[in-house]
Structures are given as C-alpha cells and as structure tokens.
XYZ file of C-alpha atoms in Angstrom:
519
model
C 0.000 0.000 0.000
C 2.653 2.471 0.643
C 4.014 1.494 -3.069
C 0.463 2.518 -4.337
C 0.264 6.024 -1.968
C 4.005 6.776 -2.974
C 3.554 5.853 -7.243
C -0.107 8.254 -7.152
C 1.686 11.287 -5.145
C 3.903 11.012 -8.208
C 1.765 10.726 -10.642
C -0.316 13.762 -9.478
C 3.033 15.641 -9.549
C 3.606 14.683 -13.040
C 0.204 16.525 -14.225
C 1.880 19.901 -14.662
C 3.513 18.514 -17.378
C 0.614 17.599 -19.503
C -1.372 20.615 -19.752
C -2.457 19.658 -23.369
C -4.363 16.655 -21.778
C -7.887 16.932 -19.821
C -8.503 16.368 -16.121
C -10.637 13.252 -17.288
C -8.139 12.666 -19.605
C -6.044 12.189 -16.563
C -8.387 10.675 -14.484
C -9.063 7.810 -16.624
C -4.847 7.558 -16.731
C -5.033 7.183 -13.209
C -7.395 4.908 -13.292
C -6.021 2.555 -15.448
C -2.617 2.814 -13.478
C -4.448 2.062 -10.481
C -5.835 -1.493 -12.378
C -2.780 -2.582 -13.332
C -0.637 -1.835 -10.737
C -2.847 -2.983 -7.836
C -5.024 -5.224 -9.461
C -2.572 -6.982 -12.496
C -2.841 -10.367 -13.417
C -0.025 -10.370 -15.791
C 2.037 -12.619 -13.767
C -0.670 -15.372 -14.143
C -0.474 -15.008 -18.213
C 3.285 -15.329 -18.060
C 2.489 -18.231 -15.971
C -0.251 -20.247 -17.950
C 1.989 -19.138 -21.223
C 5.132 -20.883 -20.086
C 4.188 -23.570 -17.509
C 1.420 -24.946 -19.074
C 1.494 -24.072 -23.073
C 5.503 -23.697 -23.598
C 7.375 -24.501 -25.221
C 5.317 -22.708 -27.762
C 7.185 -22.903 -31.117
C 4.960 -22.701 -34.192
C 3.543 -25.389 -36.173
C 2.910 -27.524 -32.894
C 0.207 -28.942 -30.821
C 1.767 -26.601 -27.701
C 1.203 -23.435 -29.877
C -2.265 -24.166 -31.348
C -3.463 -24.698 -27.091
C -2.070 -21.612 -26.427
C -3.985 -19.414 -29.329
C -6.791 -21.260 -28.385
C -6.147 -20.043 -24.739
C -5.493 -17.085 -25.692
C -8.722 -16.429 -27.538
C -10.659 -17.698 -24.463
C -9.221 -15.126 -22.331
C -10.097 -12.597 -24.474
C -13.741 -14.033 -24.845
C -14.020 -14.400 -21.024
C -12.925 -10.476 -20.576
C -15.667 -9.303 -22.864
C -13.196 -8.281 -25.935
C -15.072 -8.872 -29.521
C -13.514 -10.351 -32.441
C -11.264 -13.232 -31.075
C -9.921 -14.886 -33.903
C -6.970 -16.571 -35.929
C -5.359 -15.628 -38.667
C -3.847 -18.843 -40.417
C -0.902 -19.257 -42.535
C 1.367 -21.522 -44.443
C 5.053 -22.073 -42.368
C 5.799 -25.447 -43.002
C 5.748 -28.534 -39.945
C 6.370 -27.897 -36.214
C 8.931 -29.916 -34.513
C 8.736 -30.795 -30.945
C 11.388 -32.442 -28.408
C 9.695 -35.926 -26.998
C 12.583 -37.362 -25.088
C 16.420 -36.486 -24.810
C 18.990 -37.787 -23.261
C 22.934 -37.943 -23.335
C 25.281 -39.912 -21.384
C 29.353 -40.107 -21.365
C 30.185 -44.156 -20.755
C 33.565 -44.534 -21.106
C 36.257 -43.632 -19.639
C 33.405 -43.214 -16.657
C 29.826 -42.712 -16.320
C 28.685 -39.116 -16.296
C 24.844 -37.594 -17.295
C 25.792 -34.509 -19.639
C 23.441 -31.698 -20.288
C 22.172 -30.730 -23.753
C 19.200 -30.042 -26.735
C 18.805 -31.380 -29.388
C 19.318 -28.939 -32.717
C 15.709 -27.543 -33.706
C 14.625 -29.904 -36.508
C 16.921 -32.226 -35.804
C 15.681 -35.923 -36.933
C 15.489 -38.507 -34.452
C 18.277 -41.040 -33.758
C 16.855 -44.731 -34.196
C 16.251 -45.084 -30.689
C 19.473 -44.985 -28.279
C 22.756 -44.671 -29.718
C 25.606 -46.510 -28.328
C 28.793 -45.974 -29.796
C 32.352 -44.606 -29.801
C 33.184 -41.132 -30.380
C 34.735 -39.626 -33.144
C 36.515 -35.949 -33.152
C 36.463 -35.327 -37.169
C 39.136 -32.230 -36.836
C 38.735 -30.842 -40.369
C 39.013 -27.253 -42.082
C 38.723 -28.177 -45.844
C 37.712 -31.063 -47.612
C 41.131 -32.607 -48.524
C 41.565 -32.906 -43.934
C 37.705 -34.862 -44.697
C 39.709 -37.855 -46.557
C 41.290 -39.675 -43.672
C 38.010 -40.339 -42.027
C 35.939 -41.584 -45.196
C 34.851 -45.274 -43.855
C 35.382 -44.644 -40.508
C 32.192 -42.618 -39.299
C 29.117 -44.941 -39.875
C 27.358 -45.341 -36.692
C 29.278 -43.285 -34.982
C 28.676 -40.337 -32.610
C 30.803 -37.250 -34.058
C 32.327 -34.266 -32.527
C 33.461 -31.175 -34.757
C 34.065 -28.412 -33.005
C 37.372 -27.701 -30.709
C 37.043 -26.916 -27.195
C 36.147 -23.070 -25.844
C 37.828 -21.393 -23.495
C 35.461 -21.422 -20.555
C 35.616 -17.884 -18.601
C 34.538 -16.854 -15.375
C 31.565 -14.974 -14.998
C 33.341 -11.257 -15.404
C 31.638 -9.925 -18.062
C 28.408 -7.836 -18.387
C 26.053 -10.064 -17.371
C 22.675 -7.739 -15.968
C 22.050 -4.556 -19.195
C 20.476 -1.467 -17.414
C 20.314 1.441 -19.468
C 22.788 3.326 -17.577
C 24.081 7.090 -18.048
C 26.392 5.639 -21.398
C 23.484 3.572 -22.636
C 21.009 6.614 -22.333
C 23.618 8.975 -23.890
C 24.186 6.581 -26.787
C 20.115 5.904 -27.197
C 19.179 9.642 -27.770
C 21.220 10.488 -30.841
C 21.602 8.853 -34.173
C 24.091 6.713 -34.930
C 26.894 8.638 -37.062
C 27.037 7.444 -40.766
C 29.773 4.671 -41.259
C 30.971 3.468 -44.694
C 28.964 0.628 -46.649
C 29.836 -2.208 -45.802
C 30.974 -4.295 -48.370
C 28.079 -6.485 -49.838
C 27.566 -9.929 -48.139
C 30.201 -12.262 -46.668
C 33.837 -11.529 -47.599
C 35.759 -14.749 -49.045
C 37.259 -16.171 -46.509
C 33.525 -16.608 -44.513
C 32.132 -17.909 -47.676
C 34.580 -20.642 -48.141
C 34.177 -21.580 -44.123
C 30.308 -21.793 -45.079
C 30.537 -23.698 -48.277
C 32.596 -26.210 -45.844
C 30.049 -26.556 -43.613
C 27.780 -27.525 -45.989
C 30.626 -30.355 -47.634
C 31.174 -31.017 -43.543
C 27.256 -32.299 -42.977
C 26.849 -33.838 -46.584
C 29.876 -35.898 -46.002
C 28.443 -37.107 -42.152
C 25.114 -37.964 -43.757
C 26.961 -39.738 -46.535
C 29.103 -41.465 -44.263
C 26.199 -42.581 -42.136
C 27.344 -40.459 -38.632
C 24.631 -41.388 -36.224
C 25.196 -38.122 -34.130
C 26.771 -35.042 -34.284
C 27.135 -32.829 -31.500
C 28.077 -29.869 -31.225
C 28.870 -26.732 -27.982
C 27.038 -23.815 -29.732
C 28.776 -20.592 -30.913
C 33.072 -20.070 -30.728
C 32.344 -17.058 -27.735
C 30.507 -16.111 -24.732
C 30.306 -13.073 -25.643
C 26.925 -11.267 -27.964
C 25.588 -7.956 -28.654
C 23.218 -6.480 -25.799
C 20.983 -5.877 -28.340
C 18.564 -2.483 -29.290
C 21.600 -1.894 -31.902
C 23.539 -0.511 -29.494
C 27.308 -0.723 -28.467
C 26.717 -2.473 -25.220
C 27.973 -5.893 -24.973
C 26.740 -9.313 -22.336
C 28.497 -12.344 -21.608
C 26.890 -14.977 -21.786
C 26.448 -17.677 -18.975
C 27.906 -21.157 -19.248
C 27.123 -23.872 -16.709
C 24.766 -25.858 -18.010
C 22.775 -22.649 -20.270
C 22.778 -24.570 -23.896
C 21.962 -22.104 -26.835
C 21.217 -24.447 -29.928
C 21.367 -23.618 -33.401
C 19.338 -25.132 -36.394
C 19.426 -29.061 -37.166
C 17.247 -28.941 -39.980
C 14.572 -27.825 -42.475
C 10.870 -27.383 -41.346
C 10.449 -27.932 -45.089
C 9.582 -31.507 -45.108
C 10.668 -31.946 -48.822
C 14.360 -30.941 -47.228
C 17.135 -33.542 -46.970
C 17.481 -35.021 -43.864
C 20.516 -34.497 -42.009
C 22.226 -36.347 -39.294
C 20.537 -35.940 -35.651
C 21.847 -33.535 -33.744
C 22.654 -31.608 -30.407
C 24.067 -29.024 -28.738
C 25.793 -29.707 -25.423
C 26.928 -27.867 -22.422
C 30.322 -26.261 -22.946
C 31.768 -28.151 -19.816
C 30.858 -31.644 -20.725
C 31.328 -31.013 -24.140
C 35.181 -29.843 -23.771
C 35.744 -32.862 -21.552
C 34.756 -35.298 -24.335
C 37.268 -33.227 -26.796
C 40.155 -33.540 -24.215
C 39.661 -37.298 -23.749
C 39.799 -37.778 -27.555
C 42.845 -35.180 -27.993
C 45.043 -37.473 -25.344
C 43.978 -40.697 -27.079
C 41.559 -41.539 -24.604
C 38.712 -44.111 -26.093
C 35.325 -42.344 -25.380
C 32.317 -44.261 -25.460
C 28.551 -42.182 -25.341
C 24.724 -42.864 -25.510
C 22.462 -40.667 -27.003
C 18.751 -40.695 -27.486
C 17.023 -37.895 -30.009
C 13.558 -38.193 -30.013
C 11.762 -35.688 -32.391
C 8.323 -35.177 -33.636
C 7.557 -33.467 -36.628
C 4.132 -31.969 -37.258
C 2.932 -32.390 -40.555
C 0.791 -29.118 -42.108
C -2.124 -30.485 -42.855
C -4.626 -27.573 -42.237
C -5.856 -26.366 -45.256
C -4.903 -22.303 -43.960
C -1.847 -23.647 -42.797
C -0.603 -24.558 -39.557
C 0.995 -20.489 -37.940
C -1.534 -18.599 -36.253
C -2.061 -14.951 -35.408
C -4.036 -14.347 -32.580
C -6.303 -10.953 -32.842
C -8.660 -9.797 -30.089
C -10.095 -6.176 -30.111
C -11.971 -3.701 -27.694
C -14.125 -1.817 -30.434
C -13.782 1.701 -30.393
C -17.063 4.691 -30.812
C -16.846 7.469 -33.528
C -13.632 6.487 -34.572
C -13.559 2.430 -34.387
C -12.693 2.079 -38.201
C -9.158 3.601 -36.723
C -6.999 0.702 -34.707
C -4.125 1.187 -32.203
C -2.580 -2.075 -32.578
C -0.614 -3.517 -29.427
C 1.262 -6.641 -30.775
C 4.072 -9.134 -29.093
C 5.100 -12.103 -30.530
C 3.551 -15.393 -29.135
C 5.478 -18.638 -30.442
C 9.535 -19.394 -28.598
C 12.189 -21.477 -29.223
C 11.215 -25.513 -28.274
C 13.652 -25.891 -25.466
C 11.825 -24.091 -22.075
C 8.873 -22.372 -21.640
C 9.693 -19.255 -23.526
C 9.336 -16.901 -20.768
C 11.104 -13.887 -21.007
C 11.025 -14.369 -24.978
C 7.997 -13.581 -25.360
C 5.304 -14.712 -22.723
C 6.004 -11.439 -21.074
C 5.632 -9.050 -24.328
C 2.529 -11.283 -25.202
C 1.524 -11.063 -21.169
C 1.845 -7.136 -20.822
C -0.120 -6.589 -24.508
C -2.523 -8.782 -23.219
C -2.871 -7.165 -19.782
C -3.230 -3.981 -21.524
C -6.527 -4.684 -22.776
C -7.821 -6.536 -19.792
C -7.207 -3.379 -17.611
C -8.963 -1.403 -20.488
C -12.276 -3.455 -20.633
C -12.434 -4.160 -16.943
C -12.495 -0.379 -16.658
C -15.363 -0.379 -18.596
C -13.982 2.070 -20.662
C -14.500 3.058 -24.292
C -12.149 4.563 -26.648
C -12.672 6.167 -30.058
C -10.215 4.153 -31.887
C -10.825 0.781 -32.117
C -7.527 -1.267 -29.564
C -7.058 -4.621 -31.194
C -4.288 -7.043 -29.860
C -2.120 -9.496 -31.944
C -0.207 -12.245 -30.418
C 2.191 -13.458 -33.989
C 3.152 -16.470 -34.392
C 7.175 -17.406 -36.278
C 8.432 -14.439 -35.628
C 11.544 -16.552 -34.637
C 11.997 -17.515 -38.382
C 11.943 -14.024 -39.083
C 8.789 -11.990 -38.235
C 6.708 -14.142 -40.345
C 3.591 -13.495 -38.249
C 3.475 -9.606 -38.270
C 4.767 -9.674 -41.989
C 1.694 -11.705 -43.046
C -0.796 -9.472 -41.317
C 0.933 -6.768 -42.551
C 0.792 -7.788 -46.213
C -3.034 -9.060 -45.916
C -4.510 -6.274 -44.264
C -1.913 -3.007 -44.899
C 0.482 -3.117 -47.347
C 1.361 -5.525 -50.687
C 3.723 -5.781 -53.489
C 4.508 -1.354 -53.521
C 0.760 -0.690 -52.443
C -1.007 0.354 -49.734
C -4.311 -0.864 -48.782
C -7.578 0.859 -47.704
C -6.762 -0.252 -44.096
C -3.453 0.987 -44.171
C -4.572 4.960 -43.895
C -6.443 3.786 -40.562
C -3.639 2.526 -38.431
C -3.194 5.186 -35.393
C -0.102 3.115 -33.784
C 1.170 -0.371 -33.778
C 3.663 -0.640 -30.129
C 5.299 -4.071 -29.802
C 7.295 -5.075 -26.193
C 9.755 -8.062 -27.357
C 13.090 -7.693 -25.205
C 12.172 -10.141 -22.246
C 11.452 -9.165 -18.601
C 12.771 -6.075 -17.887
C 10.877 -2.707 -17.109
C 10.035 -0.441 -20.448
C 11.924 2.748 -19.633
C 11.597 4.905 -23.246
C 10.409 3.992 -26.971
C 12.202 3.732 -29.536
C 11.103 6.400 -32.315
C 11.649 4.801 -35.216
C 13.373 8.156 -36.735
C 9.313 9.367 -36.911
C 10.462 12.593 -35.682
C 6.582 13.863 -36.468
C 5.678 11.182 -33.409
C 8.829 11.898 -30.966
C 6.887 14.864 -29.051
C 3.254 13.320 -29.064
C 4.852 10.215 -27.383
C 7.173 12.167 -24.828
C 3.837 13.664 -24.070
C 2.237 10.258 -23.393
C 5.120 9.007 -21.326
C 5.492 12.109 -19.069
C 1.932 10.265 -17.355
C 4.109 7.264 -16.329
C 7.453 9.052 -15.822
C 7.013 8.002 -12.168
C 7.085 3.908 -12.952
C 10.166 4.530 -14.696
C 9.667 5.869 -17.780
C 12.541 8.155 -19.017
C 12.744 9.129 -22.877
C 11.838 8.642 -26.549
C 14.490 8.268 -28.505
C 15.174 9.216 -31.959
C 17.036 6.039 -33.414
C 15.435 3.034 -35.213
C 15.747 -0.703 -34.212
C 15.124 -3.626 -35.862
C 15.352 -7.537 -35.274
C 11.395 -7.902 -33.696
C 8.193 -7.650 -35.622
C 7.490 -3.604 -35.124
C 9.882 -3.634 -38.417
C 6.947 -5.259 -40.656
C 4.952 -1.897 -39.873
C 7.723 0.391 -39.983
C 8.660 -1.092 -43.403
C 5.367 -0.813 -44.627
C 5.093 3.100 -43.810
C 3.106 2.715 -40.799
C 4.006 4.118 -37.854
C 5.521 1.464 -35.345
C 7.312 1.278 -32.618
C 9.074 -0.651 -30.333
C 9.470 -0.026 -26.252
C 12.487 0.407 -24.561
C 13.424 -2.024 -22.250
C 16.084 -3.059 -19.692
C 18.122 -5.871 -21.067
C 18.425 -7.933 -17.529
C 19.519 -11.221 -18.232
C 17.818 -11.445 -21.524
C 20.862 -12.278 -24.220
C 23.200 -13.441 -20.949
C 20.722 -16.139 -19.684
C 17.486 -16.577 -21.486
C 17.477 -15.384 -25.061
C 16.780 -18.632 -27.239
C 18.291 -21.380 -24.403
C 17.384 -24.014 -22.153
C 17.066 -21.695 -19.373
C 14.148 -19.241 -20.390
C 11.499 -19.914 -17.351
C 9.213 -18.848 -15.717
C 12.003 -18.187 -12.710
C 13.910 -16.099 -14.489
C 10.563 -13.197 -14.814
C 10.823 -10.649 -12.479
C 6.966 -9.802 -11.373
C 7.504 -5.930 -10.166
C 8.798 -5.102 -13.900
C 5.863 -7.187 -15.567
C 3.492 -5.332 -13.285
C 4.869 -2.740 -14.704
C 4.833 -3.107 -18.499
C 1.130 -3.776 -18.479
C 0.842 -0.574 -16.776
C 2.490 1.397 -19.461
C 1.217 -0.735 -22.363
C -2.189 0.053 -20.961
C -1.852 4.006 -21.219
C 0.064 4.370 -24.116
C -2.991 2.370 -26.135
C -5.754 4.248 -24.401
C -4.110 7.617 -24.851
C -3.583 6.664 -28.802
C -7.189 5.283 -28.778
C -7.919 8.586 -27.642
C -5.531 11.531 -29.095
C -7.206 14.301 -31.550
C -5.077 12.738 -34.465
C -3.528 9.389 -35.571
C 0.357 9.625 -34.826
C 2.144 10.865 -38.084
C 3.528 8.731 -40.356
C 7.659 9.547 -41.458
C-alpha cells in the first residue's frame, strides 16, 4: 500500500507537465494505473503461457493450445472479435525425449538439446566417439569409412571464462547517452560475406553432406566459438553470456519436409562437451549414448498450420481507426519461452484486460495481436501486414487507418523509453504520453530506429511502429533462445509494470485528436 500512496503522489506531480491533456483525460490515466498496478494479473499469463502451453514454437500442438487459450481469455474479458489468422510455415517440430550420457572412460549424465529440426536417432545410440578435426575437404579424406554409426564431434574446445563480463544490461548514463542520438554514418559495408567466410560456409555444408553420406549417427556440437553477444537495441553495449549448463542451440534442420534429412543432432553444455574433446585429444577411447527423439508436425490444415491471434476492444466514432498492441507469441522448443515472449505477449494482453475491466471506451478501435514465427523471421506480423496493410509497392484501404502499432519483445525487464523509429513527427506526441508514467520509470523517446522484432513489418510498410524500450536484464546473458528461459527467471515488479504502461500508451492513442504521423 505504501508502493500505491508513494507511485499516485507522483503521478499527481507529473500533471503539470501535460497541460495539453484533460482532467478526465487524466483521471481515466489514473485509473487505469491504479488497475494494473494494484489489481494486475499479468504474472498469471506469463504463468499459464510458459508452464502450461511452452514450449510454444509454431507449427505444434503446444502453440495451437495456447492461441486457443489465448482467444478464451479474451472471450471471457468481454473483448469482440477473437480470432486466428492462419498461414502456411511449413511442420512444427517438438522435443519428446532427450537424453545424453558419457560411458567410457566413466559414467557421467551430460546436459544438452537437441538442434531444432533435428531428426530422431533410431532409438538410443551406443557408440564410440569420433573428433572429425577438419578445415577443408582434402583434412575430410582420412576419415571416409570410418564414421558410420558413430557419434561425431566437430568443433574444438572453448575457453570457458569466469563470470566477469556484463552479465545484468540497465540502461545506464552511457546507454542513455548513446540511445538519444543517431548513430553517425559509417561506410557501406561491403556487400555480403567476404571470401574467406564464404569458403568456411561452403565447408560446412561439404562437412554435414559428407556425415550424412558417411552414415554419422550423431553429431554434437557446444554452440557458438564465444561467450560473448551484442546487448541488443543496436547498441554498443555488450553481455556475456552464462555457461554452466545454459545450452543455446542452433538449427538441425529444415521445417520444409521436402528438405534432406541431415544427421541428428545436439548441442551440449560447454563443460561436458570440452571434456569429451580432451579425452579424444590425449587418445583416450570415449564411449557415449544418445537418445534424439523428435516429432515433426505435418501441415495439414488447409490455412496452414501459424496462427495470429487478434482480439479487439471496439472503439465509438472512430472504431474504423486501430491502435494495434502486438508481441510475438510462439519461442524457441527448449523451455517455456518466458522472457522471450510470454512477457511481451503477457503485458499486450494485460493492456486490454485493464482497459475493458475499466469499462472504458475509446474512439479508436484497440485490437491485440499475439504473432506467431516471428523466430523464423517476423513471419507473423509480416503476413498481417501484407493481408490487411500493405502488398507488393501498395497500400491498402486499411493501411490509412492505423493510429499506432507498439510491440514489447526484449524479455522481462521494465520499459523505460520507446524507440522512435526516426518518426520525428511522433517523438513529441509520445514524450507527451510518457510524461503520465514518468514516475514507474519511464525516461525518454528516442530518436534512433531498431530492428530484429516484428514492429519492423509496420515500420517497413510506412506505418508508424514502434518498439518499447526495455532493460536488457539477463535477456541475451541467460534466457534469449536457451534451455534456461522460465518462468524463474521473470521478475513480477517489472511485468506489473509493463502492463501498466502498455495500458496508457494504447488508451491515450485510442484517444488523441489525431492518428500519430507517419515519417
């Protein structure tokens, strides 16, 4: 309670700042805070999300439960409209059982995934180990004949660091200085890979034909050469990433069924997987067992097997205009896909439950979109985009009556700014909309444009969209696209928090005198 007294004394405070806006402008604004701060249930949609329907990836049973959730929360709030929007993808593919075991020299359980789309191994694999230590083809000859039904290592070890990097991303004084002005203008970069990486990815590809042709029974693998990746929002800052038993796989295969199938495949923990490299290296026999045990889920609906999710609140004298609040809904098959993106799709979602518990009713019309494969590149958003906005040059009728699309797709942290998109028509109206929730952390709009999450479909497309500002946390360190992105790792004052401000930035663009401009 003395949270609630201390956040409203601030908020009062912050009225002298938005003289342009009613007293029941504000009153409804504190109303709505009120809702979702004391009130929120976003918590419990993170929860359902990724205990009970993750992991969600697209194309599978998990993901069609959850849209179907989904739409009955939206049903049982009172929203209209609750529907999906099907489309072709390709087939799901879903982890049934894994399991990895070191045998010989001595007995030890490792920790792992298995590749997304990796086949399945023909039950357990026993067999010896095989380090195939090869940079060109010509270093591939000495093992022809040697490999079939064998389990195969490639990579060499990696340096294991403590943990002494960046590991938590607040925006901090240097991040906030770097955020508000444009990047300066840096030569072209030369176009596509230079020679040297296309000849290392042309090997790659000789590298799995020759396992498959060989008849490798497993290849594993310990993810990427560092621990080290961009923070993300296209800025400088940098995270390490943790080790200990957080796997980050990369892609075992084609969701295309009509692909070739490759050899089964995993990615193991950097500890257990350097061990099995030494062993080999000192001419130590190593003996493993492996299980892969993969699903793949054919496409046999006739719309196709990705869903969007759409739910609205309809608006009064202006409902043919839409403020669009969007987060993408499917994650990557090996948790619950928590922080990326049950708690973008959570605070969206919360958004509009405060709204039409309030009882109130905007002009514009506030529709929510929960996209599905935005993981395999913002497929989701970039359908709806080209069925209901914008196709092949041209705009359609519906495009001229988007007020706002805001997307929240950076994991758990709080939303301190938006990201303007270089709309520089839209950077004051939005500062104005913040300055109501300055007091819950709220700091800036800035000026630059990022990409990488589906606000980009819109912003290609000439529509204004945006994408919030949030503090990084643990997001690329810990939980970005690994074994470790749970519900554990979502921290409940920040969701409480993002509904809040998803909440009145829709109902104040529901409700401004004009659609925000468009660049």
């Amino acid at each position: 309670m003395r949270y609630a007294i201390s956040a409203l004394s601030l908020f009062v405070l912050s009225v002298i700042t938005l003289g342009a806006q009613s007293a029941s402008d504000l009153v409804t604004i504190g109303r709505i805070r009120t809702e979702a701060i004391q009130r929120s249930e976003a918590m419990d949609h993170v929860w359902w999300m990724s205990e009970v329907h993750g992991p969600r990836a697209t194309g599978t049973p998990a993901f069609e439960q959850a849209s179907q959730w989904a739409m009955q929360r939206f049903t049982e709030w009172g929203l209209k409209n609750a529907h999906q929007e099907r489309f072709a993808f390709g087939q799901g593919w879903t982890i049934e059982r894994f399991s990895v075991h070191l045998v010989t020299p001595q007995t030890q359980t490792f920790v792992g995934q298995p590749r997304w789309n990796s086949p399945a191994t023909n039950g357990p694999v026993l067999a010896d180990v095989v380090y195939v230590k090869a940079t060109s083809e010509a270093e591939l000859a000495p093992f022809k004949g040697q490999l079939r039904g064998k389990i195969v290592v490639v990579q060499a070890p990696r340096v294991v660091r403590m943990l002494e990097g960046r590991l938590i991303l607040r925006m901090g004084d240097a991040e906030w200085e770097e955020a508000m002005h444009l990047p300066l203008a840096t030569a072209a970069p030369a176009g596509g890979p230079s020679p040297a990486q296309q000849a290392a990815m042309r090997f790659q590809q000789t590298l799995q034909q020759f396992l498959v042709t060989e008849g490798a029974a497993v290849v594993l693998d310990r993810g990427s050469d560092g621990d080290e990746t961009p923070g993300g929002s296209d800025l400088s800052w940098m995270q390490q990433r943790v080790d200990g038993g957080t796997v980050f796989p990369g892609n075992g295969g084609s969701r295309d069924p009509k692909a070739p199938r490759p050899t089964p495949s995993a990615t193991l923990a950097v500890e257990h997987y350097n061990r099995i490299v030494r062993l080999l290296e000192r001419k130590q026999p190593v003996r493993m067992e492996v299980n892969i045990q993969t699903t793949f889920h054919p496409e046999t609906h006739a719309e196709g097997n990705a869903i969007n999710t759409i739910a609205e609140i309809p608006g009064s004298d202006l409902a043919h205009e839409v403020v669009l609040l969007g987060a993408h809904f499917d994650s990557y098959p090996y948790a619950g896909g928590a922080t990326d993106n049950a708690t973008g799709s959570a605070a969206m979602m919360e958004a509009v439950r405060v709204i039409q518990k309030l009882g109130l009713k905007p002009r514009r019309t506030i529709r929510v979109a929960l996209w599905a494969a935005e993981e395999q590149g913002l497929l989701g958003s970039r359908e709806y985009v080209r069925r209901h906005y914008y196709e092949n040059g041209t705009a359609k009728p519906e495009h001229a009556n988007l007020a706002a699309y805001f997307n929240l797709d950076n994991g758990t942290g709080r939303i301190v700014g938006v990201w303007g998109q270089g709309n520089l028509g839209a950077l004051p109206i939005l500062e104005q909309w913040g300055a109501s929730v300055k007091d819950l952390g709220f700091k800036a709009v800035s000026p630059r444009s990022v990409t990488s999450t589906d606000h980009v479909s819109f912003d290609q497309a000439g529509l204004p969209g945006f994408q919030f500002i949030q503090d990084r946390l643990e997001y690329q360190a810990r939980t970005h696209h690994s074994n470790m992105d749970t519900y554990d790792h979502v921290q409940r004052p920040d969701m409480i928090q993002q509904g809040a401000i998803a909440a009145v930035f829709a109902w104040q663009a529901a409700n401004a005198p004009a659609k925000l401009p468009r660049k």
